[in-house]
């Protein structure tokens, strides 16, 4: 059982009407979101992967969060830790100190010579709090897209712990006119609804590997404010982007890495591209504007 004290998290707008969602506005180009950090180059969800993404100019960072047995939110994608760590087991059954004893980086480059590691310690498990500290202390604004992983044995406790943490940073959307750098993403509409009830001003992204029939007109389930289709959906149904925009919803596409996919997303006017290679995406998305600017100057 998770060792946490259950406390009530009040709605941030308790006693007042929920604020209206801002109308969708087009961007000059898609925002580049680093998927699990710069995960093509570094071990996913490690601090070094996120630092690399920031150095490459990523405008947002994406992470998955799971709750440990003692109530900490850690950045881990899989239910089990076998693929990305030196240990075995299920995240939700392990305590934070157990996860901290493991190596979360060497799996990415198992052939790397230990003599070439410059005395660096193996990559440690990353807590969401540590990632938010990094973003807070970075020298320029950076958004964070936090994906809640479901199903989980802790159900709505994941969202409650997430909102509690965001309140501590002042990033739960409490202050009108000062949008939070955080948005919550999930394949679970119920997870998004919980977050929307606890923190109505947070942006919430409904992730879809296929668009349910009910929402193919661009609408979204209650609690979701942005659409999150896969790149496969966008390739097969490019008109969906325009329908979502017409319904007032931004579109965040995952996971786009190839040049044709990046160009397709830019052409369709999607609002954010989640990618394993942020440097490549930024270069590809800014090149056309740079060429146009040079032509105008001449």
C-alpha atoms as one frame of an Amber mdcrd trajectory, in Angstrom:
protein
   0.000   0.000   0.000   1.125   3.527  -0.708   2.407   5.244   2.433   0.855
   8.700   2.136  -1.470  10.880   4.154  -4.692  11.459   2.306  -5.525  15.143
   2.409  -8.244  17.065   0.691  -7.094  19.167  -2.263  -9.593  22.001  -2.720
 -10.511  23.205  -6.162  -8.506  26.300  -6.972 -11.707  28.129  -7.939 -13.801
  26.746  -5.060 -16.802  28.941  -4.450 -16.625  30.618  -7.855 -17.588  29.695
 -11.389 -14.867  27.971 -13.436 -13.028  30.427 -15.702 -13.776  30.254 -19.417
 -11.262  28.401 -21.562  -9.210  30.768 -23.735 -10.107  30.675 -27.421  -7.692
  28.829 -29.676  -5.191  31.098 -31.417  -2.897  29.968 -34.254   0.864  29.860
 -33.676   3.499  31.019 -36.137   4.973  27.504 -35.998   4.542  24.423 -33.812
   6.089  24.417 -30.380   8.861  21.809 -30.112   8.360  19.469 -27.158  11.176
  17.110 -26.141   9.694  13.623 -25.724  11.076  12.194 -22.461  13.901  14.688
 -22.948  16.262  14.493 -25.903  15.546  10.777 -25.889  17.118   9.876 -29.222
  20.486  10.978 -27.856  20.197  10.255 -24.134  18.507   7.741 -21.872  14.856
   8.753 -21.617  13.568  10.483 -18.494  17.042  11.108 -17.068  18.120  14.556
 -15.979  20.841  14.522 -18.646  18.204  13.901 -21.347  16.253  16.967 -20.253
  19.343  19.129 -19.871  20.370  18.113 -23.383  16.916  19.066 -24.682  17.120
  22.471 -23.039  20.576  23.090 -24.519  19.176  22.141 -27.931  16.503  24.814
 -27.576  13.423  22.719 -26.762  10.519  24.986 -25.872   8.779  22.349 -23.760
   9.627  19.079 -22.046   7.405  15.984 -21.950   7.469  13.437 -19.153   5.438
  10.477 -17.944   4.727  10.190 -14.235   3.994   7.245 -11.970   3.478   7.063
  -8.211   5.885   5.077  -6.055   4.820   2.944  -3.101   5.739   5.784  -0.728
   3.901   8.482  -2.654   6.526  10.144  -4.881   5.914  11.052  -8.520   8.750
   9.722 -10.677   9.374  10.143 -14.387   9.055   6.597 -15.719   7.110   5.500
 -18.795   6.649   1.767 -18.327   4.661   0.076 -15.577   7.708  -2.110 -14.961
  11.251  -0.819 -14.544  12.966  -3.690 -16.378  13.474  -1.947 -19.743  15.012
   1.317 -18.554  16.820   0.446 -15.330  19.186  -2.119 -13.865  16.404  -3.483
 -11.669  13.164  -5.387 -12.019   9.664  -4.922 -10.682   6.645  -2.644 -10.839
   7.063   1.069 -10.104   4.004   1.262  -7.875   5.306  -1.488  -5.565   8.729
   0.093  -5.023   9.792   2.921  -2.737  11.759   5.908  -3.970  14.971   4.889
  -2.198  14.826   1.518  -3.980  14.529   3.216  -7.364  17.360   5.603  -6.481
  19.743   2.671  -6.003  19.370   1.633  -9.654  21.129   2.714 -12.853  18.655
   4.313 -15.276  21.109   5.302 -17.985  23.481   2.513 -19.015  20.802   0.605
 -20.971  20.906   3.325 -23.628  24.601   2.817 -24.378  25.548  -0.604 -22.943
  28.766  -0.676 -24.973  30.106   2.545 -23.453  33.518   2.133 -21.850  33.357
   2.915 -18.150  36.768   4.595 -18.443  35.205   7.168 -20.777  32.424   8.238
 -18.405  34.419  11.088 -16.793  33.623   9.762 -13.310  29.937  10.532 -13.835
  27.521   8.581 -11.670  25.043   6.395 -13.557  21.773   8.153 -14.361  19.478
   8.237 -11.353  15.711   7.953 -11.350  14.223  11.398 -11.902  11.473  12.695
  -9.664   8.957  15.141 -11.084   9.982  17.582  -8.393  13.599  17.518  -9.610
  12.465  18.114 -13.185  10.298  21.057 -12.122  13.242  22.484 -10.166  15.338
  22.316 -13.330  12.659  24.117 -15.339  12.145  26.749 -12.639  15.867  27.504
 -12.503  16.387  27.556 -16.279  17.153  31.001 -17.647  14.107  31.265 -19.910
  10.485  30.084 -19.996   9.973  26.378 -20.641   6.688  24.478 -20.638   6.260
  20.987 -19.205   3.779  18.440 -20.552   3.105  15.894 -17.803   1.477  12.632
 -18.876  -0.341  10.699 -16.173  -0.073   6.957 -16.793  -3.167   4.809 -16.345
  -4.432   2.332 -15.332  -2.740   2.369 -11.933  -3.505   0.871  -8.545  -3.557
   4.374  -7.058  -6.281   5.712  -9.360  -7.028   9.402  -8.667  -4.232   9.749
  -6.109  -1.817  10.386  -8.990  -3.723  13.515 -10.022  -4.105  14.701  -6.443
  -0.375  14.375  -5.790   0.350  16.147  -9.076  -1.878  19.122  -8.281  -0.488
  19.325  -4.730   3.010  19.573  -6.186   2.006  22.209  -8.736   0.373  24.294
  -6.001   3.699  24.368  -4.159   5.353  25.851  -7.259   2.495  28.265  -7.917
   1.917  26.471 -11.225  -1.583  25.117 -10.718  -3.183  28.068 -12.513  -4.186
  29.873  -9.339  -3.321  33.362 -10.617  -5.534  34.806 -13.390  -3.602  36.272
 -16.291  -0.496  34.233 -15.466  -0.798  30.916 -17.298   0.936  27.895 -15.848
   3.903  26.426 -17.742   2.381  23.007 -16.990  -0.108  21.067 -19.050  -1.427
  17.617 -18.193  -1.776  14.911 -20.829  -3.369  11.492 -20.628  -5.042   8.753
 -22.625  -7.499   8.636 -19.717 -10.270  11.214 -20.018 -11.086  10.535 -16.369
  -7.579  11.608 -15.353  -7.994  14.876 -17.249 -11.401  15.464 -15.713  -9.928
  15.023 -12.224  -7.219  17.590 -12.992  -9.735  19.996 -14.526 -11.857  19.768
 -11.394  -8.909  20.386  -9.069  -7.189  23.049 -11.205  -9.577  24.405 -13.883
  -7.027  26.754 -15.447  -4.570  24.010 -16.367  -4.414  23.019 -20.024  -5.313
  19.343 -20.473  -4.447  17.277 -23.554  -6.478  14.195 -24.503  -4.026  11.726
 -26.073  -5.381   9.455 -28.810  -3.841   6.618 -30.789  -7.163   6.577 -32.619
  -9.881   9.214 -32.538 -13.114   7.843 -31.040 -16.088   8.159 -33.361 -17.799
  10.562 -30.969 -14.934  13.068 -31.249 -14.085  12.915 -34.945 -15.851  16.249
 -35.429 -13.078  17.933 -33.409 -14.877  17.960 -30.074 -13.275  16.534 -26.919
 -14.487  14.838 -23.740 -15.313  16.948 -20.700 -12.140  17.989 -18.903  -9.961
  18.087 -22.031  -8.980  21.391 -23.622  -6.516  20.229 -26.315  -6.363  17.305
 -28.745  -3.374  14.945 -28.712  -3.545  12.688 -31.779  -0.695  10.408 -32.774
   1.271  11.191 -35.917  -0.320   8.071 -37.449  -3.762   9.639 -36.976  -2.602
  12.899 -38.541  -1.071  11.119 -41.529  -4.249   9.121 -42.161  -6.711  11.933
 -41.393  -5.022  15.320 -41.890  -8.408  17.054 -41.915  -8.823  16.265 -38.230
  -6.440  19.107 -37.311  -8.680  21.712 -38.939 -11.786  20.229 -37.301 -10.170
  20.372 -33.852  -9.116  23.967 -34.462 -12.597  24.873 -35.647 -13.915  23.492
 -32.359 -11.510  25.762 -30.479  -8.934  23.148 -29.465  -5.134  23.271 -29.908
  -3.573  20.142 -31.437  -0.470  18.496 -29.952   0.923  15.662 -32.098   3.078
  12.784 -30.880   5.666  11.476 -31.755   6.976  13.149 -34.931  10.627  12.577
 -35.830  11.024  12.305 -39.599  11.327  15.292 -41.917   8.082  14.413 -43.818
   6.165  14.189 -40.539   7.567  17.471 -39.252   6.705  19.178 -42.528   3.194
  17.716 -42.504   2.558  18.997 -38.990   3.857  22.447 -39.864   1.762  22.554
 -43.035  -1.392  21.615 -41.125  -0.712  24.230 -38.466  -0.528  21.953 -35.436
   0.281  23.758 -32.214   2.905  21.442 -30.702   5.105  18.618 -31.960   6.338
  16.061 -29.448   9.612  14.644 -30.753  12.564  12.490 -29.695  14.924  14.822
 -31.604  14.224  18.438 -30.572  17.325  19.891 -32.258  16.356  18.359 -35.597
  12.758  19.548 -35.255  13.749  23.111 -34.394  16.158  23.264 -37.333  13.582
  21.910 -39.765  10.758  24.151 -38.553  12.807  27.362 -38.522  14.632  26.894
 -41.833  11.690  27.934 -44.053  11.158  31.124 -42.039  14.875  31.936 -42.145
  14.917  31.519 -45.934  11.835  33.704 -46.324  13.394  36.386 -44.098  16.596
  36.394 -46.176  14.599  36.729 -49.416  12.736  39.743 -48.016  16.015  41.393
 -46.988  17.313  41.089 -50.534
